[in-house]
Coordinates of C-alpha atoms in Angstrom, one line a residue:
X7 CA 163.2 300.6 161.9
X8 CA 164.6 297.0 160.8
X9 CA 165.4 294.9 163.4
X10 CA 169.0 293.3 163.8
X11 CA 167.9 289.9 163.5
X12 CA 165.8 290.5 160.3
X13 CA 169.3 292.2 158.8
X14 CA 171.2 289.1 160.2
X15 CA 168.6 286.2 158.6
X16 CA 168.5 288.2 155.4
X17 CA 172.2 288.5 154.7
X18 CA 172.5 284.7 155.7
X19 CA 169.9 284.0 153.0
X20 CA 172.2 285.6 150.6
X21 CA 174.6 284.2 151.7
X22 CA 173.2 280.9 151.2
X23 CA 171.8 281.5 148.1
X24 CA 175.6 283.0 146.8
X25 CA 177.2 279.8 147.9
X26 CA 174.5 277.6 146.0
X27 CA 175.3 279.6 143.1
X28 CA 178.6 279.6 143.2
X29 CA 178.7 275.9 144.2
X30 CA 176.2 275.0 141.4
X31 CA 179.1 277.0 138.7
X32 CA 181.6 275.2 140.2
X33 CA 180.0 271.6 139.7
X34 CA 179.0 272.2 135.9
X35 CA 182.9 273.5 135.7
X36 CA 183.9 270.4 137.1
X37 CA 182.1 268.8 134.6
X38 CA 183.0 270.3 131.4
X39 CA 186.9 270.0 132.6
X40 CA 185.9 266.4 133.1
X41 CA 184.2 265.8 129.8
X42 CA 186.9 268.0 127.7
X43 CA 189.8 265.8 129.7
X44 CA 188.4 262.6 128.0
X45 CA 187.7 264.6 124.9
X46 CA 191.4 265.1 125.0
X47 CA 192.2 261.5 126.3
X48 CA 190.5 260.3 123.1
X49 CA 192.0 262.7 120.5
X50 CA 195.1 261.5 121.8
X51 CA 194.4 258.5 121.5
X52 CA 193.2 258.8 117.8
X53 CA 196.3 260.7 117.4
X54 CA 198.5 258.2 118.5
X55 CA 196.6 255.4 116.0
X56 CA 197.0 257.8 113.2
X57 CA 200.9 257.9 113.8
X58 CA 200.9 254.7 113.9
X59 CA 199.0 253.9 111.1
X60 CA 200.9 256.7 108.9
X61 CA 204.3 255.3 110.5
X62 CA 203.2 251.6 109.2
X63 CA 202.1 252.9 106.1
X64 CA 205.2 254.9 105.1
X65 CA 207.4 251.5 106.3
X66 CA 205.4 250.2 104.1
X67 CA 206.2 252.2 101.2
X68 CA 209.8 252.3 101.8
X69 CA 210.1 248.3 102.7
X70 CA 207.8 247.1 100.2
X71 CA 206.2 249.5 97.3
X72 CA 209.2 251.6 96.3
X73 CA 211.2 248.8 95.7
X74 CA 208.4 247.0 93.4
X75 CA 207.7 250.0 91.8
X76 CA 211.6 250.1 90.9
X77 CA 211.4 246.7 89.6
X78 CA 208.4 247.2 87.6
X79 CA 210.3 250.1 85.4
X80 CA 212.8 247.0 84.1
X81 CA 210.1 244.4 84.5
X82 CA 206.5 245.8 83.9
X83 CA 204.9 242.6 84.5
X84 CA 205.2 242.8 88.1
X85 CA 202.9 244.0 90.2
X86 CA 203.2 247.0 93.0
X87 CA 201.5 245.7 96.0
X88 CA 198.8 248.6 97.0
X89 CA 198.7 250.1 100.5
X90 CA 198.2 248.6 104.1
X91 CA 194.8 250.0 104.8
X92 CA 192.6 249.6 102.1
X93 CA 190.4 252.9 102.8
X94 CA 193.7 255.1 101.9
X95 CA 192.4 254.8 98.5
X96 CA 191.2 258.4 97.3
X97 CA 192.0 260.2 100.2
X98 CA 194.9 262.6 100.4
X99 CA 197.4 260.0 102.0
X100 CA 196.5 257.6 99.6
X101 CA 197.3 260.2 96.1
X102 CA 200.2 261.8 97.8
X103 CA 201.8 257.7 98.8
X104 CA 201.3 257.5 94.5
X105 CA 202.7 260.3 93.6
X106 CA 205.7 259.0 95.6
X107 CA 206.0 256.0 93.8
X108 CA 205.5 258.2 90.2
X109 CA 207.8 260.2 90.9
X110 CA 210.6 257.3 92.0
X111 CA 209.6 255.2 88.8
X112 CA 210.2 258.5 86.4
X113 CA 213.5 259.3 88.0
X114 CA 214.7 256.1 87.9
X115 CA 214.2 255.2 85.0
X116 CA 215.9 258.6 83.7
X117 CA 218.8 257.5 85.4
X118 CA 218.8 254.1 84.1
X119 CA 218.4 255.4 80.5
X120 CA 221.4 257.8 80.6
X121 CA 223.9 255.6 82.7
X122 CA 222.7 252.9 79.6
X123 CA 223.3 255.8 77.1
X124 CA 227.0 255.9 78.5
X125 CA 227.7 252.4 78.6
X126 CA 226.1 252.3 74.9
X127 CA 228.9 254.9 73.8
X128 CA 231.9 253.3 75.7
X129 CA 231.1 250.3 74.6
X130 CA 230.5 251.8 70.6
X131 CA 234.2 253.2 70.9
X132 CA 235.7 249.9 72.2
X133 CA 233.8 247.6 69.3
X134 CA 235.2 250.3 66.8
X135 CA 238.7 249.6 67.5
X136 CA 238.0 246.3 68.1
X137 CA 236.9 246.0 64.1
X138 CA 239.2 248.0 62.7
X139 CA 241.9 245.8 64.4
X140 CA 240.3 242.4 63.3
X141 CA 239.6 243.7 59.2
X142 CA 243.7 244.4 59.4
X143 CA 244.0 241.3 60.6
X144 CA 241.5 240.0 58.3
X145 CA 243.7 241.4 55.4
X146 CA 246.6 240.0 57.0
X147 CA 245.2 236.4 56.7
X148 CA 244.4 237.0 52.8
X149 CA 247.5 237.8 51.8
X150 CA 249.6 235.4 53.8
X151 CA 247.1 232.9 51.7
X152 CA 248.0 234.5 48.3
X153 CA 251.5 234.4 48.8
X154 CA 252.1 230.5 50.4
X155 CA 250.6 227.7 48.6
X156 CA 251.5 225.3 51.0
X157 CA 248.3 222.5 51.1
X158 CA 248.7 222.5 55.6
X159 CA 249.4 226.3 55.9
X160 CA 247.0 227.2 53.8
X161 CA 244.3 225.4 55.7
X162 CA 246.0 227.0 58.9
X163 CA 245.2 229.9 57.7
X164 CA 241.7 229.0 56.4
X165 CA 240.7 228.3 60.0
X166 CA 242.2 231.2 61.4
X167 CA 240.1 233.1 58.7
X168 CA 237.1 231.6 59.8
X169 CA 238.1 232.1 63.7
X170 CA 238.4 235.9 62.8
X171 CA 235.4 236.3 61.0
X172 CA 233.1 234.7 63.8
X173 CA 235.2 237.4 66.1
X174 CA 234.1 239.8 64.0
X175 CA 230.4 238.9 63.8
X176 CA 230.5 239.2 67.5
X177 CA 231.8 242.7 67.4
X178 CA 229.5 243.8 64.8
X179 CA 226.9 242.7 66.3
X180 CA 227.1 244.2 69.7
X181 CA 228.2 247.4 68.0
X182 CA 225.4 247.3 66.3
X183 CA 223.3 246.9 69.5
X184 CA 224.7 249.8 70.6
X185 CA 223.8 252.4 67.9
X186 CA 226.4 252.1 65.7
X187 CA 226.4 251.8 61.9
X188 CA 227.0 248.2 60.4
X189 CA 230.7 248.6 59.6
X190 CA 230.6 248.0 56.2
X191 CA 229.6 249.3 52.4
X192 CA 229.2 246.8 49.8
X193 CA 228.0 247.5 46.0
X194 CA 224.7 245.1 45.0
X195 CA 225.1 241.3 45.6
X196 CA 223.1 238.6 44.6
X197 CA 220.7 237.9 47.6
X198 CA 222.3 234.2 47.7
X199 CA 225.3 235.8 48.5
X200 CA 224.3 237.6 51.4
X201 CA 222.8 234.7 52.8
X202 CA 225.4 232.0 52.1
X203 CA 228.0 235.0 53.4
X204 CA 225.7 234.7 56.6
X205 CA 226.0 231.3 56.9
X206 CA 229.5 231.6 55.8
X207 CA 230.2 233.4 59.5
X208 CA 229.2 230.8 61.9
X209 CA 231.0 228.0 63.8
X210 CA 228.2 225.2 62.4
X211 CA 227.8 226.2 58.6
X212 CA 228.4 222.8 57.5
X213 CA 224.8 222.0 59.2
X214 CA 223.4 224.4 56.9
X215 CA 221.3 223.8 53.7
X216 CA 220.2 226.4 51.2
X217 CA 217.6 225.8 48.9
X218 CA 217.5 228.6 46.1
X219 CA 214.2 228.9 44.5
X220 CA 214.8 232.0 43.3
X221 CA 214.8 233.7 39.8
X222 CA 218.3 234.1 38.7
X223 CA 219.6 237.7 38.9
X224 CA 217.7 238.5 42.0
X225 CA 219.9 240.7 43.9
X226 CA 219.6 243.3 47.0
X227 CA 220.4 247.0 47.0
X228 CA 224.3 248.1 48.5
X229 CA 222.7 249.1 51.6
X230 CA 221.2 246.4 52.3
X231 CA 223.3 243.6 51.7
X232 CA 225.2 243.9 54.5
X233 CA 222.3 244.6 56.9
X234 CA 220.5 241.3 55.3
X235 CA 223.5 239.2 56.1
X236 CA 223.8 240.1 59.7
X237 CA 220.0 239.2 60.1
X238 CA 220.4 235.3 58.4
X239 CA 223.9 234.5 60.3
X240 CA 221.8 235.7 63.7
X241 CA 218.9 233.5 63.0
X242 CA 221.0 231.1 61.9
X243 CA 223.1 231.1 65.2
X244 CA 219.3 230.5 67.3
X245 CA 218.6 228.0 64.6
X246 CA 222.3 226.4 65.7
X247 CA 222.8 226.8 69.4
X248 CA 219.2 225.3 70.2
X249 CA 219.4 222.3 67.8
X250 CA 220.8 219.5 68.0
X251 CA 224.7 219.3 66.5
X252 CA 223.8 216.0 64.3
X253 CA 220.4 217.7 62.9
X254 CA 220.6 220.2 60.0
X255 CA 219.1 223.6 59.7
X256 CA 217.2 224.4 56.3
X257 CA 217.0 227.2 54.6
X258 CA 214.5 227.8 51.6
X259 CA 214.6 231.4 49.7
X260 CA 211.5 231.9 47.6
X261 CA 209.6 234.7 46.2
X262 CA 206.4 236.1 47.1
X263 CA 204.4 239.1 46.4
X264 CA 205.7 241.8 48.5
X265 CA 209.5 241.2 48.1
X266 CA 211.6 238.0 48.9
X267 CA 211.4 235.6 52.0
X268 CA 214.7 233.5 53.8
X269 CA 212.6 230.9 55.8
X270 CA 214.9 229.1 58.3
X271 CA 213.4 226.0 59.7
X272 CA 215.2 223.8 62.8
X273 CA 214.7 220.9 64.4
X274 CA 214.9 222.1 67.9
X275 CA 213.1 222.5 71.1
X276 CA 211.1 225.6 70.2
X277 CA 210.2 227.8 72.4
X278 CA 207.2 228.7 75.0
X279 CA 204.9 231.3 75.2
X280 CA 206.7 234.0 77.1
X281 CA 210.1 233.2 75.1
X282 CA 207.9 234.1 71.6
X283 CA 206.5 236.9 73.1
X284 CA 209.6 238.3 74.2
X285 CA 211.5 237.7 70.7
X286 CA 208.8 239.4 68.8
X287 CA 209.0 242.2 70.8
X288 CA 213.1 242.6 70.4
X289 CA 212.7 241.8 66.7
X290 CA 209.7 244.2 66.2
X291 CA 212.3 247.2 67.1
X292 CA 209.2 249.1 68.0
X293 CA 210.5 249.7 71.8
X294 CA 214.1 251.1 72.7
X295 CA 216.2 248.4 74.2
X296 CA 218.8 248.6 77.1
X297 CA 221.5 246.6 77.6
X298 CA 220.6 245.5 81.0
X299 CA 217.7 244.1 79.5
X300 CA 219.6 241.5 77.6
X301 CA 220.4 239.2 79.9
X302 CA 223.7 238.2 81.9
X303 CA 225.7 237.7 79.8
X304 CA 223.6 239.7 77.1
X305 CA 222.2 238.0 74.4
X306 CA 222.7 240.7 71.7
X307 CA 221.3 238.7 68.5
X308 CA 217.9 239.3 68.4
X309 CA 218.2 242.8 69.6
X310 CA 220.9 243.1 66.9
X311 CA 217.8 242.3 64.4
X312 CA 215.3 244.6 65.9
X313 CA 217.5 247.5 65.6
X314 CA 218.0 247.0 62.0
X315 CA 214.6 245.5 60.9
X316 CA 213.7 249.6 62.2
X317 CA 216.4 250.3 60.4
X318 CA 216.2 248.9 57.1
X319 CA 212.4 248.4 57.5
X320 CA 213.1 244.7 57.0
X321 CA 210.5 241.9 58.7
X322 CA 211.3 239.1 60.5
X323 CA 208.6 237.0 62.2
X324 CA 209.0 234.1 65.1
X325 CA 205.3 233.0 65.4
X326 CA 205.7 230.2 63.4
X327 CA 206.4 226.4 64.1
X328 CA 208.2 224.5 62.1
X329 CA 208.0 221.4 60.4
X330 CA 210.9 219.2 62.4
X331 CA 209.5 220.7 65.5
X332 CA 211.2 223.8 66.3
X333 CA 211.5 227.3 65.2
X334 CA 210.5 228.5 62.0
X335 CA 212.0 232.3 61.2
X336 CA 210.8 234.2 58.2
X337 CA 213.0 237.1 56.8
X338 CA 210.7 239.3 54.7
X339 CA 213.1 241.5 52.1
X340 CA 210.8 244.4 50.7
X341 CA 210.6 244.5 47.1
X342 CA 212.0 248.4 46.9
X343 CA 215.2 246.9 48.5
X344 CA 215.8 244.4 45.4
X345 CA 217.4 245.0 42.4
X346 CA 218.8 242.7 39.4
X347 CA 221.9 241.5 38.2
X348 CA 223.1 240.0 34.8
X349 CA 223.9 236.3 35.5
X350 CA 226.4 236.1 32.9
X351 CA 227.9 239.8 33.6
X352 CA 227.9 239.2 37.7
X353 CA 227.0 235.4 38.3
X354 CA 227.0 234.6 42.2
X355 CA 229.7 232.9 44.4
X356 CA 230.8 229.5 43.0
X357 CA 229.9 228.0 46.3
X358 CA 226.7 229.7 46.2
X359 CA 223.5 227.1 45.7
X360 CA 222.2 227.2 42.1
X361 CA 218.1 228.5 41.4
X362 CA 215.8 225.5 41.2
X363 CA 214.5 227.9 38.2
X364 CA 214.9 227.0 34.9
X365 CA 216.3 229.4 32.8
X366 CA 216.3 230.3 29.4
X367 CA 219.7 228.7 28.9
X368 CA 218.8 225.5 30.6
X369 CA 216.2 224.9 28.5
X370 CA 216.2 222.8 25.4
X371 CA 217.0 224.6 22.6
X372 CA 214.6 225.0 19.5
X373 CA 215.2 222.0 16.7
X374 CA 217.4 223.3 14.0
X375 CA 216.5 223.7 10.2
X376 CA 216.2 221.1 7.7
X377 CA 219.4 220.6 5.8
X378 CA 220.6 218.5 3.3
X379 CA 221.0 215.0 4.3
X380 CA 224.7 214.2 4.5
X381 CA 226.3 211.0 2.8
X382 CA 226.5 207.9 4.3
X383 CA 229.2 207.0 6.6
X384 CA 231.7 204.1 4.9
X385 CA 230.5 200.6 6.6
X386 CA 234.0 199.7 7.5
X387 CA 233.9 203.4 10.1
X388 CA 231.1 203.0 12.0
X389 CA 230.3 205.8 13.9
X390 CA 230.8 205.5 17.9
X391 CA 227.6 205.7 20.1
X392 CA 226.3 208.9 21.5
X393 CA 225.9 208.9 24.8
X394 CA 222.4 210.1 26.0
X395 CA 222.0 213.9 27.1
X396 CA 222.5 215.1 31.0
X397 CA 219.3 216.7 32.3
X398 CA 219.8 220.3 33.0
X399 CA 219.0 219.6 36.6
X400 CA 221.8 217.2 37.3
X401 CA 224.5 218.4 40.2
X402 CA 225.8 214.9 40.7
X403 CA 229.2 215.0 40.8
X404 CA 230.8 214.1 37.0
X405 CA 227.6 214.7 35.5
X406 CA 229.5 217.8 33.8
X407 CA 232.4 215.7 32.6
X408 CA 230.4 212.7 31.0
X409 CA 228.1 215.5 29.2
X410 CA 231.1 217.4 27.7
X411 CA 233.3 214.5 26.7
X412 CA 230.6 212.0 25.0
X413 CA 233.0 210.2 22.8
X414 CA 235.4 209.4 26.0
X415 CA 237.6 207.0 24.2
X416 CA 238.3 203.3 25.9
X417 CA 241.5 203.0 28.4
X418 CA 244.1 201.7 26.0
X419 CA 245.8 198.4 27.5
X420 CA 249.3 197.0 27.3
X421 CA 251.0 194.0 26.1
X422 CA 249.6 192.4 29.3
X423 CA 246.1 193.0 28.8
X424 CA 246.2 195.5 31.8
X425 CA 244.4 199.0 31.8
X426 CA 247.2 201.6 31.2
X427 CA 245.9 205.4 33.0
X428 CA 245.7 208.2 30.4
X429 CA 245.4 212.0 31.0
X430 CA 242.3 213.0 30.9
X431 CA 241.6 216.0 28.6
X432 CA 238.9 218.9 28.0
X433 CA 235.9 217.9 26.0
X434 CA 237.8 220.5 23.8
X435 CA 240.4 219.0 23.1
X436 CA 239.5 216.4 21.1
X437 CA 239.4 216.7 17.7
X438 CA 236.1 217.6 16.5
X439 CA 234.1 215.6 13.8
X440 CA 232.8 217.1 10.3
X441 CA 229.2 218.2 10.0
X442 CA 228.4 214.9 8.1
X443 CA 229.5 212.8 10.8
X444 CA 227.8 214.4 13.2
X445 CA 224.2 213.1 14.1
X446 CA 220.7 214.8 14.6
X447 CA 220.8 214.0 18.6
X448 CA 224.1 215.0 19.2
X449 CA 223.2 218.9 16.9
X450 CA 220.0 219.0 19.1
X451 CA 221.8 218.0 22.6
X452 CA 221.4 220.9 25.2
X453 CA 224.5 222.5 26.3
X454 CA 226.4 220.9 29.6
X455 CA 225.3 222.0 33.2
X456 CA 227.2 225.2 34.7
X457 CA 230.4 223.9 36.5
X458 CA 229.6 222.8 40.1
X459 CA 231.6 224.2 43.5
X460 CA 232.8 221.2 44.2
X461 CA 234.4 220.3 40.9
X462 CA 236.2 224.0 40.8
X463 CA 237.5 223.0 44.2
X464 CA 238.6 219.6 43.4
X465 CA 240.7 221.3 40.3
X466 CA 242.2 223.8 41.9
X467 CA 243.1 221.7 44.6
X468 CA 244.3 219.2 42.4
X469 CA 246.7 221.4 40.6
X470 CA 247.8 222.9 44.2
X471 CA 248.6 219.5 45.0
X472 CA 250.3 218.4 41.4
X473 CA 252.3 222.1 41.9
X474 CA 253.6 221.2 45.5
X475 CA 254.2 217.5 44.3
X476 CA 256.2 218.3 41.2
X477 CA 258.3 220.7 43.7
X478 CA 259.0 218.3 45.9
X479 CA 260.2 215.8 43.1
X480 CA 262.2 218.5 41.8
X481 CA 264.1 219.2 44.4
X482 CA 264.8 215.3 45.3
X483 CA 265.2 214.1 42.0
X484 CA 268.8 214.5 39.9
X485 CA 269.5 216.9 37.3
X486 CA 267.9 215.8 34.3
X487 CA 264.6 215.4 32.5
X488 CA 262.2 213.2 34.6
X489 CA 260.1 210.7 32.9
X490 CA 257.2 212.0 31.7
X491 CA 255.1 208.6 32.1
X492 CA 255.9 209.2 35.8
X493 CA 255.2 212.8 36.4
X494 CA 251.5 211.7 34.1
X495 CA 250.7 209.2 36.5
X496 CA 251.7 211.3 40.0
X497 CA 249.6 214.4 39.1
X498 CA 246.4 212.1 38.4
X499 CA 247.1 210.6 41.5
X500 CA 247.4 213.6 43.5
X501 CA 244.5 215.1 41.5
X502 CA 242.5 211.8 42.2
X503 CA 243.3 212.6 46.1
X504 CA 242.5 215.9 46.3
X505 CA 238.9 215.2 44.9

C-alpha cells in the first residue's frame, strides 16, 4: 500500500510540472500577441502612408493634371505634368489616375465641339440676315447713283458703297467660317476680275498693284469666282494690316504648269516660326477649326481660306519670304477650275490691269501688197508730217490720243497773235485723205492702244461735269441762245478739270 506522503509529493510534481506547462503556453502567447500587436502597429502605419500618399496623389490630380489635361485638348502643345510618385507608373493606381484624365479630355472636348456647333449655327443665322440686309442696301446705293448725277453726291454715295461692301466682306467672311455657303452665284469672270474685285473690297486698295501677266481670256469657272475673290481680298487684308500704310503691296498673276498663281508680296514684318506654322495649319483646312480657337476678338481670315481652299480644293502657301522683307502668299488656281473667254465678246473690267502679253492684235500687222505707185503730190501741197507710231505697250496717259489723231492741226491764233482754244475732236472726225495721199508708214502703222481706265474716267467725268455746268448756266443765264464761244470754252475747262 502507497504511502500518503508518496501520493502527496507525486501530485505536487504534477502539479509543478502543470504549472510549467501552462506557464510556458502562456509566455509564447504573450509573445505572439506581442509580435502580432507591432505587426498591426506597422500595417497601420503603412496604411496610414498609403492614404496619404493616395490622398496627395488624387489632390494632385484634381489641383494640377486635370486641369492641364483640359488645356491640352485647346492647346496640345502643353504638357500634363505626370504623377507625384514616380513608381505609380504601371501599377493599377497609376493606369486607373490615366484613365481619369482620358476620359476628362474626351468629354470635354465633346462638349466643347457641340456648344461650338451651336454658336457656329446662331451665329450662321445672324450673318444671313445680316447679308441679305446689306445687298438691299447695296442696291439701294446703286440706284440712288443712277438716278442723281450730282458730282458731291455721287461721290457720297461712292463712299458709302465702298463702306458697305467692306461690311459685307466682314459678314461673308465669318459666315463663311461658320459653315455657310459663300453668298453668292456669279457666271465665269475673267480671273483679273476676281482679283481686282478682291482688292476692290478693302479699306487700302489704293496700296495695291496688279501686274497681269496673263494670257488674255484666262478666266475662272462660276463657282469659283467668288470663292477666289474672298481668298485675294483676305490675303490682301494680312498683306495691309501688317505693312506699313506708305508701302505698297504687289500683286503679280502668272501662269504655271498646274493652273494659275496670284503671288502677293509685302513689305512688312513677316512673321516667326510658330506664327507660319500656325497659318499653314488654318490655311491647309486639313483640321476642323473652332471658333474659340481664333483668338479674342477672332481673327476669321485665314480660317475663312482654309475652309474654302478644302472646299474648292484651291492652294494657298505662307512659307515663303518675300522680296521687301515680309510675307510672300501664293494662290495656286487648279487648271480644271479655269476656263476661257473671248476678249472681244467679254473683255474684263475697264479698271482691270491690261496682260503684259502681246496679242495677236497688238502685234504689227503684216506689210500690205504692192500697188501701183500713186502720182506725185503738187509741190505747192506738201503733205503734213506723220507723226511716228505709239508702241503697243504704251499706257501713258494721251498716248491714245496722239496715236489716233496724227495730223492734229496747229492752234489757230487771233489778230493778236494769241493762241485761240479749239474743241478737240475724234481722230474720226477729221476728214480723211485719198489713197494717193496717204503714205506707206502711215498704211503700215499698227492700230492705236485699247482705251485706258483712266482716260474713260476722265470723259465721263468730264461730260458729268460739262452736264451739271451747262445746268447751272441755264438756270442763271436769261432766256435766249448763249454764246456758243462761251459754252466751247467752259466744257473744256471743266473737262480739263475733271482729268
Amino acid at each position: 500500500m502507497i504511502e500518503l506522503p508518496d501520493l502527496v509529493a507525486g501530485g505536487l510534481a504534477a502539479g509543478t510540472l502543470s504549472a510549467l506547462a501552462l506557464g510556458g503556453g502562456l509566455l509564447r502567447l504573450r509573445r505572439q500577441r506581442t509580435r502580432q500587436h507591432a505587426e498591426i502597429t506597422a500595417l497601420h502605419t503603412r496604411l496610414d502612408g498609403s492614404s496619404k500618399a493616395f490622398t496627395a496623389e488624387v489632390a494632385h490630380l484634381a489641383a494640377r493634371r486635370v486641369p492641364a489635361a483640359v488645356r491640352q485638348v485647346a492647346h496640345p502643345h502643353l504638357d500634363v505634368p505626370g504623377p507625384l510618385q514616380p513608381l505609380t507608373f504601371g501599377t493599377p493606381l497609376g493606369i486607373a489616375l490615366e484613365n481619369v484624365l482620358l476620359a476628362v479630355q474626351s468629354e470635354v472636348a465633346d462638349q466643347r465641339t457641340r456648344v461650338d456647333a451651336a454658336a457656329q449655327a446662331g451665329m450662321r443665322g445672324a450673318t444671313r440676315e445680316i447679308q441679305a440686309a446689306l445687298y438691299r442696301l447695296q442696291d439701294a446705293l446703286r440706284g440712288l447713283q443712277q438716278r442723281y448725277d450730282d458730282p458731291e453726291l455721287a461721290q457720297i454715295l461712292f463712299q458709302l458703297d465702298h463702306e458697305n461692301e467692306q461690311s459685307l466682306r466682314r459678314a461673308q467672311v465669318a459666315a463663311v467660317v461658320c459653315g455657310a455657303w459663300v453668298g453668292l452665284a456669279r457666271e465665269e469672270s475673267h480671273l483679273v476680275d476676281a482679283v481686282t474685285g478682291g482688292q476692290a473690297r478693302l479699306a487700302g486698295y489704293h496700296r495695291v498693284t496688279v501686274h497681269n501677266h496673263l494670257e488674255p481670256g484666262t478666266a475662272l469657272v462660276s463657282h469659283a469666282v467668288e470663292p477666289v475673290a474672298i481668298v485675294v481680298a483676305e490675303l490682301l487684308d494680312n498683306a495691309l494690316r501688317h505693312s506699313a500704310p506708305d508701302t505698297d503691296v504687289v500683286v503679280s498673276l502668272e501662269h504655271v504648269h498646274h493652273g494659275v498663281c496670284v503671288t502677293i508680296d509685302d513689305a512688312g514684318l513677316g512673321m516667326t516660326q510658330d506664327e507660319r506654322d500656325r497659318a499653314r495649319r488654318l490655311v491647309a483646312g486639313s483640321a476642323p477649326v473652332l471658333l474659340t480657337d481664333l483668338g479674342d476678338p477672332p481673327r476669321m481670315g485665314l480660317a475663312a481660306i482654309g475652309r474654302l481652299t478644302r472646299q474648292f480644293d484651291l492652294a494657298v502657301d505662307l512659307s515663303s519670304v518675300s522680296p521687301y522683307g515680309g510675307v510672300r502668299a501664293v494662290l495656286r488656281v487648279d487648271s480644271r477650275l479655269l476656263s476661257h473667254l473671248d476678249p472681244a465678246d467679254r473683255p474684263p473690267a475697264a479698271s482691270a490691269p491690261r496682260t503684259t502679253r502681246r496679242t495677236a492684235q497688238t502685234a504689227p500687222p503684216a506689210s500690205p501688197a504692192p500697188t501701183a505707185p500713186a502720182a506725185p503730190a503738187p509741190p505747192s501741197a506738201p503733205s503734213a508730217p506723220t507723226a511716228p507710231a505709239a508702241p503697243s505697250t504704251a499706257h501713258a496717259y494721251g498716248a491714245q490720243d496722239t496715236a489716233a489723231d496724227p495730223l492734229r492741226h496747229p492752234a489757230s491764233r487771233d489778230a493778236d497773235g494769241l493762241p485761240q482754244r479749239r474743241r478737240r475732236t475724234r481722230a474720226t472726225a477729221a476728214p480723211e485723205r485719198s489713197a494717193p495721199e496717204r503714205s506707206a508708214p502711215e498704211r503700215s502703222a499698227p492700230p492705236p492702244p485699247a482705251r485706258r481706265p483712266e482716260d474713260a474716267a476722265a470723259a465721263l467725268g468730264a461730260l458729268q461735269s460739262g452736264t451739271a455746268a451747262a445746268r447751272s448756266g441755264a438756270a442763271a443765264a436769261p432766256e435766249g441762245p448763249a454764246p456758243a464761244a462761251h459754252d466751247t470754252d467752259h466744257t473744256d475747262h471743266e473737262g480739263g478739270a475733271a482729268r
